[in-house]
Amino acid sequence: MSASTPSTSPAQPPSVPLDTEPSQSLKRIPQHPPLNYPFPATEKETDRSNGIEETPTQFVGNGEAQTQRSPPFSSPRHKKSGSLGVNGTSKEQKPPKLIVQDFPDRSGQRLTSLLFDDKPRPQRTQTELVSGRRAGASWDRSHIHFAPFSVPLKRRLQTLMVLSHTLSIALFLTAFFLLCAIPLFWPLLLPYTIYVLLSAAPHSGTLSHRSPFLRSLPIWSLFASYFPARLHRSSRLEPTRKYIFGYHPHGIISHGAFATFATEACGFSTLFPGITNTLLTLDSNFRVPLYRDYALAMGLASVSRESCENILTKGGANGEGMGRAITIVVGGARESLDAQPHSHLRLVLKRRKGFVKLAIRTGADLVPVLAFGENELYEQVTSDSHPFVHRFQLMVKKCMGFTVPLFHARGVFNYDVGLMPYRKPLNVVVGRPVKVVQVRKGEKVDESYVEELHAAYVTELARIWEEWKDVFGVDKGVELKIVE
């Protein structure tokens, strides 16, 4: 590096008109741009270490001083050496490239730096290397995101409880067949199977198998906190009346209905003291060995007409059903096929009026219940993209009374594939009761009164939707639609 330091009294450039030709001593040097700083014009310097020679300062016609630099002493060009490259060719050395850098110092004066760019340049070989795929690259692009090992124990227990409830029918049925494989249990299993087929406990209305202890176990708090699920009421319900709760929407498995009405995890007895509520499900579920005993202990009952009337007209504080309530998922299996996340809430309710007639015959008030987030727990095949699958599902529903939605959500150890529901908030809002006047026994139900109560029920359901949809995070543009 060489730097030229200006003298204390720098030489003043001669005054030369710009429109005249420069004299013999004032030559233009087009090889380099102006450097905007004066050098002493009397001394010739040579950097012997680098072989850089600076000629005296020449003043060009624009009045600026410029130093003419001669190229460095070039080393003699090497002939082809005997060494060979990687591809069998000889290498030829080239002189390094000179780089001139100008920069100011702290006093504002400019310094000049001369550098050699002698970095070796990679030479292209005649033989190209072809690399294979990088191991593990597909895992970086995978659409499946696995859960970390550092998940808290509470979340692991929540997942275990939801998984157990989701697979409860399969688990109890598997346990029954394993017991059947042991001849020692045959004397017990044979009479038990006959009892399951002939038992009237699911629709007797006595609720004799109901276990408040089992419904209040802390494990159900783990189940409800998985989503998490919350129960909200719009008004108090008098314990001297009886009620029919209409739960909407059905969703895929109705996790919100089980968490809020089949257990005490969300505090139903605290919000509605004096009311004994029974969640109703398909009668075929009570024909599954072992599972039917578990369901009866949780307070579930059959959704048949006989079961509903028995619960609302027997037992209670006065022996006629006072203080009792039933919860019916009105949309049923048909509504489960419309359970799509981030889409319009389609409720199969327009032609569903049987529960209204039941309320008139038993004198039970109608209470609409809307679960925000129930349809967000799973994703399933849409009817538009797979019309033949949708028709097959409708045919199964018509023949067997239930259908099998093709759904998926997350897994136990991943967040993208599996039958576990997503962790989405569930907010179950209980609306205001619609008062019902009971008809006398044997008297025909007036159809106009049925239409009036049905309209009032739908109006209250729409009020819940409009009042709370923004509070509970419903997507913009999603609307409530009453279909079929």
XYZ file of C-alpha atoms in Angstrom:
484
model
C 0.000 0.000 0.000
C 1.347 3.384 -0.941
C -0.102 6.728 0.068
C 0.901 10.201 -1.072
C 0.798 12.920 1.592
C 0.276 16.489 0.311
C 2.700 19.208 1.403
C 1.725 22.080 3.675
C 1.535 24.547 0.780
C 0.247 22.665 -2.225
C 1.215 23.891 -5.650
C -1.437 25.887 -7.413
C -2.382 24.610 -10.847
C -1.616 26.954 -13.694
C -4.454 28.888 -15.167
C -5.203 27.452 -18.584
C -8.259 28.392 -20.632
C -10.529 25.423 -21.104
C -11.279 26.234 -24.742
C -7.629 26.129 -25.836
C -5.505 23.151 -26.694
C -3.308 21.969 -23.797
C 0.375 22.635 -24.042
C 3.097 20.045 -24.252
C 3.388 19.965 -20.435
C -0.404 19.626 -19.924
C -1.488 16.331 -21.381
C -4.823 14.654 -20.975
C -4.611 11.179 -19.561
C -7.727 9.289 -20.560
C -6.707 6.037 -18.930
C -7.947 6.976 -15.416
C -10.774 9.148 -14.084
C -9.931 12.347 -12.139
C -8.887 11.675 -8.532
C -9.931 15.039 -6.976
C -6.760 15.552 -4.901
C -3.397 17.260 -5.701
C -0.028 15.567 -5.570
C 3.344 17.389 -5.467
C 4.387 17.857 -9.068
C 8.124 17.694 -8.530
C 8.846 14.285 -7.165
C 8.860 10.919 -8.793
C 8.140 8.005 -6.489
C 8.568 4.350 -6.985
C 7.238 1.609 -4.776
C 10.000 -0.871 -5.201
C 8.374 -3.522 -3.121
C 5.341 -3.782 -5.454
C 6.944 -2.467 -8.611
C 4.512 0.468 -8.889
C 5.800 3.621 -10.477
C 4.104 7.011 -10.147
C 4.957 9.725 -12.684
C 4.880 13.421 -11.737
C 1.496 14.994 -11.373
C -0.046 16.249 -14.596
C -2.689 18.993 -14.645
C -5.424 18.402 -17.125
C -7.625 20.996 -18.700
C -10.366 20.846 -16.035
C -8.019 22.222 -13.408
C -7.706 18.969 -11.443
C -4.527 17.162 -10.578
C -4.100 13.590 -11.707
C -1.331 11.100 -11.233
C -0.462 8.847 -14.085
C 0.095 5.309 -12.970
C 2.086 2.858 -14.923
C 1.190 -0.800 -14.631
C 3.158 -2.864 -12.149
C 6.267 -4.644 -13.123
C 4.831 -7.723 -14.687
C 6.498 -10.902 -13.885
C 7.709 -12.917 -16.857
C 5.025 -15.153 -18.330
C 5.552 -18.708 -17.302
C 5.651 -21.326 -19.942
C 3.641 -24.446 -19.686
C 4.789 -26.316 -16.656
C 5.048 -30.010 -16.351
C 2.285 -30.205 -13.735
C -1.096 -31.504 -14.838
C -4.589 -30.476 -13.704
C -7.287 -32.753 -12.449
C -8.533 -33.315 -15.996
C -5.090 -34.044 -17.411
C -4.498 -30.533 -18.858
C -1.603 -28.252 -18.015
C -2.060 -25.089 -15.975
C -0.784 -21.653 -16.992
C -0.150 -18.943 -14.406
C -1.496 -15.447 -15.048
C -0.242 -12.205 -13.493
C -2.361 -10.895 -10.610
C -4.817 -8.101 -11.272
C -4.088 -4.641 -9.823
C -6.866 -2.937 -7.886
C -6.639 0.815 -7.158
C -8.745 2.097 -4.234
C -9.149 5.725 -3.168
C -10.528 6.652 0.278
C -10.381 9.698 2.617
C -8.591 9.692 5.962
C -9.802 11.346 9.193
C -8.407 14.757 8.153
C -10.489 14.743 4.975
C -7.571 14.112 2.637
C -7.702 11.245 0.168
C -5.400 8.258 0.224
C -4.705 5.724 -2.465
C -4.455 1.977 -1.898
C -3.044 -0.493 -4.379
C -3.999 -4.169 -4.016
C -3.273 -7.287 -5.970
C -6.152 -9.638 -6.604
C -4.168 -12.839 -6.562
C -6.949 -15.182 -5.420
C -6.933 -18.429 -7.346
C -9.807 -18.846 -9.769
C -11.438 -22.262 -10.046
C -10.854 -23.790 -13.410
C -13.638 -25.615 -15.209
C -12.804 -29.210 -15.764
C -13.784 -31.273 -18.723
C -15.377 -33.926 -16.479
C -18.627 -32.747 -14.807
C -19.848 -34.339 -11.554
C -23.497 -35.379 -11.394
C -24.863 -35.549 -7.834
C -27.696 -37.714 -6.632
C -30.636 -36.656 -4.465
C -29.859 -35.201 -1.078
C -30.776 -37.599 1.686
C -33.571 -36.276 3.890
C -34.687 -33.533 1.491
C -38.182 -34.989 1.244
C -38.624 -34.686 5.003
C -37.981 -30.951 4.780
C -40.725 -30.623 2.147
C -43.152 -32.983 3.889
C -46.707 -31.745 4.479
C -46.940 -33.777 7.694
C -45.792 -31.905 10.784
C -44.976 -34.184 13.692
C -45.536 -33.237 17.315
C -42.389 -32.528 19.336
C -41.316 -34.765 22.200
C -41.465 -31.861 24.658
C -45.284 -31.736 24.757
C -46.528 -31.191 28.338
C -48.044 -34.173 30.136
C -51.417 -32.436 30.431
C -51.751 -32.175 26.659
C -50.760 -35.819 26.278
C -53.515 -36.821 28.715
C -56.030 -34.622 26.868
C -55.178 -36.393 23.622
C -55.498 -39.780 25.322
C -58.997 -38.994 26.626
C -60.273 -37.738 23.266
C -58.749 -40.736 21.515
C -60.411 -43.096 23.997
C -63.812 -41.481 23.493
C -63.469 -41.470 19.706
C -62.600 -45.174 19.615
C -64.806 -46.202 22.545
C -67.189 -48.394 20.530
C -64.309 -50.176 18.779
C -62.418 -50.643 22.056
C -65.375 -52.165 23.930
C -66.283 -54.372 20.987
C -62.689 -55.614 20.717
C -62.601 -56.357 24.445
C -65.832 -58.346 24.144
C -64.468 -60.529 21.343
C -61.240 -61.114 23.278
C -63.294 -62.355 26.215
C -65.225 -64.596 23.847
C -61.934 -66.208 22.844
C -61.457 -67.433 26.427
C -63.706 -70.424 27.171
C -63.583 -69.658 30.874
C -65.853 -66.637 30.341
C -68.446 -68.361 28.156
C -70.847 -69.149 31.018
C -70.973 -65.420 31.796
C -70.985 -64.042 28.259
C -73.900 -66.101 26.978
C -76.536 -64.825 29.448
C -75.033 -61.325 29.224
C -75.494 -61.283 25.441
C -79.132 -62.321 25.804
C -79.647 -59.579 28.395
C -78.164 -56.950 26.054
C -80.524 -57.934 23.247
C -83.649 -57.941 25.440
C -82.931 -55.127 27.908
C -85.315 -52.156 27.966
C -83.032 -49.909 30.032
C -82.088 -47.578 27.117
C -85.705 -46.433 26.589
C -87.417 -47.140 29.933
C -86.929 -43.580 31.189
C -86.000 -44.644 34.710
C -82.313 -43.642 34.361
C -81.465 -46.341 36.887
C -78.025 -47.003 35.377
C -76.990 -43.334 35.521
C -73.815 -42.727 37.580
C -73.219 -39.139 38.810
C -69.808 -40.269 40.057
C -68.699 -41.402 36.602
C -70.039 -38.217 34.993
C -68.071 -36.042 37.428
C -64.670 -37.717 37.148
C -61.718 -35.327 36.569
C -60.789 -37.181 33.395
C -63.693 -35.481 31.608
C -62.118 -32.121 32.346
C -59.136 -33.328 30.327
C -61.519 -34.275 27.523
C -63.267 -30.883 27.485
C -60.038 -28.872 27.802
C -58.599 -30.559 24.705
C -60.568 -28.235 22.404
C -61.358 -26.414 24.809
C -65.148 -26.623 25.258
C -67.252 -24.064 27.174
C -70.947 -23.997 28.031
C -72.838 -20.675 28.037
C -76.427 -19.903 28.968
C -78.621 -17.033 27.773
C -81.139 -17.216 30.633
C -81.988 -19.266 33.685
C -84.204 -22.302 33.338
C -86.839 -22.995 35.958
C -86.405 -26.400 37.618
C -90.182 -26.752 37.793
C -90.432 -27.134 34.020
C -89.167 -29.798 31.606
C -87.156 -29.077 28.503
C -86.070 -30.376 25.118
C -82.615 -29.099 24.145
C -82.086 -29.046 20.371
C -78.360 -29.282 19.657
C -77.002 -27.782 16.404
C -75.011 -28.623 14.348
C -74.424 -32.364 14.408
C -70.822 -32.163 13.214
C -69.007 -35.451 12.653
C -69.113 -37.003 16.143
C -70.815 -34.237 18.219
C -67.933 -33.816 20.639
C -69.457 -30.627 22.018
C -72.717 -32.353 22.941
C -70.886 -35.100 24.833
C -68.591 -32.701 26.703
C -71.371 -30.348 27.837
C -74.439 -32.592 28.293
C -73.039 -36.081 29.043
C -70.439 -34.991 31.614
C -70.041 -32.358 34.295
C -66.777 -31.077 32.824
C -68.398 -27.800 31.695
C -70.578 -27.374 34.786
C -74.080 -28.090 33.491
C -75.536 -28.683 36.977
C -74.003 -25.392 38.129
C -75.502 -23.342 35.288
C -78.858 -25.149 35.413
C -79.439 -26.340 38.979
C -82.292 -28.734 39.599
C -82.395 -30.037 36.005
C -81.434 -33.619 35.109
C -80.363 -33.724 31.483
C -80.068 -36.835 29.301
C -78.162 -36.926 26.020
C -79.882 -39.118 23.428
C -78.149 -41.265 20.814
C -79.010 -44.023 18.334
C -80.759 -47.089 19.739
C -78.298 -49.337 17.873
C -75.465 -48.120 20.115
C -77.121 -49.882 23.054
C -76.839 -53.217 21.261
C -73.039 -53.183 21.446
C -71.879 -55.349 24.365
C -69.990 -53.591 27.157
C -70.329 -50.224 25.416
C -74.053 -50.046 26.233
C -73.256 -50.307 29.970
C -70.709 -47.517 29.673
C -73.221 -45.324 27.787
C -76.014 -45.953 30.307
C -73.676 -45.088 33.188
C -72.837 -41.780 31.471
C -76.566 -40.978 31.439
C -77.169 -41.569 27.730
C -80.456 -42.960 26.451
C -82.110 -43.989 23.206
C -83.443 -41.310 20.869
C -86.558 -43.336 20.089
C -89.983 -41.789 20.599
C -90.763 -44.189 23.453
C -87.576 -43.250 25.281
C -88.204 -39.496 24.937
C -91.747 -39.700 26.225
C -90.788 -41.919 29.153
C -88.017 -39.601 30.300
C -90.226 -36.482 30.112
C -93.323 -38.036 31.713
C -91.835 -40.298 34.397
C -89.630 -39.554 37.359
C -88.569 -36.079 38.341
C -89.645 -34.124 41.405
C -93.361 -34.798 40.900
C -93.107 -38.167 39.210
C -94.248 -36.640 35.911
C -90.916 -35.488 34.537
C -90.642 -32.107 36.263
C -87.031 -30.921 36.261
C -85.989 -33.323 33.534
C -84.519 -32.511 30.131
C -83.379 -34.353 27.043
C -80.846 -33.260 24.431
C -81.539 -34.206 20.810
C -79.080 -33.599 17.975
C -81.863 -32.562 15.603
C -79.950 -32.650 12.304
C -78.913 -36.253 12.769
C -76.701 -38.217 10.423
C -77.897 -36.261 7.381
C -76.526 -33.048 8.825
C -73.135 -34.641 9.447
C -72.560 -34.814 5.676
C -72.707 -31.003 5.535
C -70.156 -30.485 8.314
C -67.500 -28.543 6.435
C -65.017 -26.164 8.114
C -64.898 -22.504 7.044
C -68.191 -22.812 5.155
C -71.815 -21.850 5.682
C -73.521 -23.419 8.673
C -76.160 -25.615 7.034
C -78.739 -26.931 9.508
C -81.140 -29.700 8.463
C -84.161 -28.241 10.245
C -86.768 -27.020 7.783
C -88.719 -30.308 7.739
C -87.624 -31.576 11.162
C -90.756 -30.994 13.272
C -91.059 -34.246 15.184
C -89.295 -32.797 18.244
C -91.797 -29.911 18.233
C -94.731 -32.333 18.322
C -92.985 -34.232 21.110
C -92.723 -31.004 23.106
C -96.453 -30.326 22.650
C -97.444 -33.823 23.765
C -95.204 -33.783 26.862
C -95.457 -30.074 27.725
C -91.669 -29.535 27.515
C -90.274 -26.148 26.541
C -88.015 -25.955 23.482
C -84.473 -24.712 24.092
C -82.268 -24.163 20.995
C -78.562 -24.831 21.457
C -75.914 -23.657 18.982
C -72.344 -24.977 19.134
C -69.816 -22.583 17.583
C -66.854 -24.545 16.253
C -68.425 -28.006 16.001
C -67.998 -28.099 12.218
C -64.368 -26.949 12.466
C -63.108 -30.094 14.179
C -62.843 -32.287 11.064
C -62.465 -32.071 7.301
C -64.362 -34.418 5.021
C -64.966 -35.230 1.372
C -67.315 -32.686 -0.197
C -70.375 -33.627 -2.211
C -69.348 -31.331 -5.089
C -65.965 -32.958 -5.678
C -67.180 -36.552 -5.102
C -70.897 -36.755 -6.045
C -70.955 -40.567 -6.316
C -69.541 -40.951 -2.814
C -72.179 -38.540 -1.517
C -74.973 -40.541 -3.146
C -73.638 -43.738 -1.610
C -73.593 -42.132 1.823
C -77.210 -41.018 1.424
C -78.199 -44.537 0.374
C -76.530 -46.021 3.466
C -78.293 -43.469 5.645
C -81.664 -44.324 4.136
C -81.198 -48.084 4.527
C -79.454 -48.282 7.906
C -80.394 -45.030 9.639
C -76.820 -43.776 9.893
C -74.017 -42.858 7.531
C -70.234 -42.849 7.530
C -68.667 -39.495 6.608
C -65.231 -39.743 4.980
C -63.382 -37.401 7.302
C -59.909 -36.734 8.606
C -58.186 -34.262 10.875
C -54.970 -34.680 12.875
C -53.226 -37.683 14.379
C -51.949 -38.608 17.795
C -48.332 -37.712 16.979
C -48.809 -35.350 14.031
C -50.914 -32.329 13.162
C -52.096 -33.163 9.636
C -53.315 -36.755 9.160
C -55.501 -38.886 11.420
C -58.928 -39.308 13.006
C -58.321 -37.088 16.016
C -60.249 -33.784 16.000
C -58.423 -30.501 15.639
C -57.848 -28.403 18.725
C -60.455 -25.763 17.904
C -62.519 -23.903 20.545
C -66.041 -25.190 21.154
C -68.520 -22.661 22.542
C -71.944 -24.159 23.222
C -74.581 -21.450 23.727
C -77.926 -22.380 25.286
C -80.659 -20.020 24.091
C -83.837 -18.775 25.695
C -86.664 -21.330 26.109
C -89.685 -21.267 23.823
C -92.775 -21.791 25.998
C -94.971 -24.715 24.950
C -98.562 -25.427 25.956
C -99.236 -29.138 26.440
C -102.244 -30.685 24.745
C -104.470 -33.117 26.527
C -103.705 -36.791 26.267
C -105.273 -38.270 23.164
C -105.957 -34.862 21.617
C -104.657 -34.245 18.104
C -101.799 -31.773 17.729
C -102.709 -28.658 15.763
C -100.420 -28.276 12.738
C -100.633 -24.486 12.819
C -99.376 -24.498 16.407
C -96.518 -26.766 15.336
C -95.556 -24.277 12.611
C -95.755 -21.401 15.101
C -93.452 -23.083 17.602
C -91.078 -24.198 14.857
C -90.812 -20.622 13.554
C -90.181 -19.288 17.071
C -87.509 -21.933 17.579
C -85.732 -21.005 14.342
C -85.960 -17.302 15.240
C -84.267 -17.886 18.586
C -81.612 -19.979 16.887
C -80.940 -17.166 14.412
C -80.721 -14.674 17.294
C -77.992 -16.736 18.954
C -76.106 -16.859 15.661
C -76.284 -13.135 14.948
C -75.486 -12.093 18.501
C -72.511 -14.341 19.151
C -70.948 -15.219 15.787
C -68.458 -12.335 15.965
C -67.613 -13.047 19.601
C -66.737 -16.684 18.974
C -64.646 -16.122 15.861
C -66.859 -17.149 12.968
C -65.220 -16.419 9.603
C -66.503 -13.401 7.727
C -69.026 -14.272 5.048
C -70.195 -17.464 6.789
C -73.969 -17.482 7.161
C -76.557 -19.616 8.916
C -78.726 -21.529 6.436
C -81.781 -23.635 7.273
C -82.111 -26.450 4.737
C -84.354 -29.472 4.180
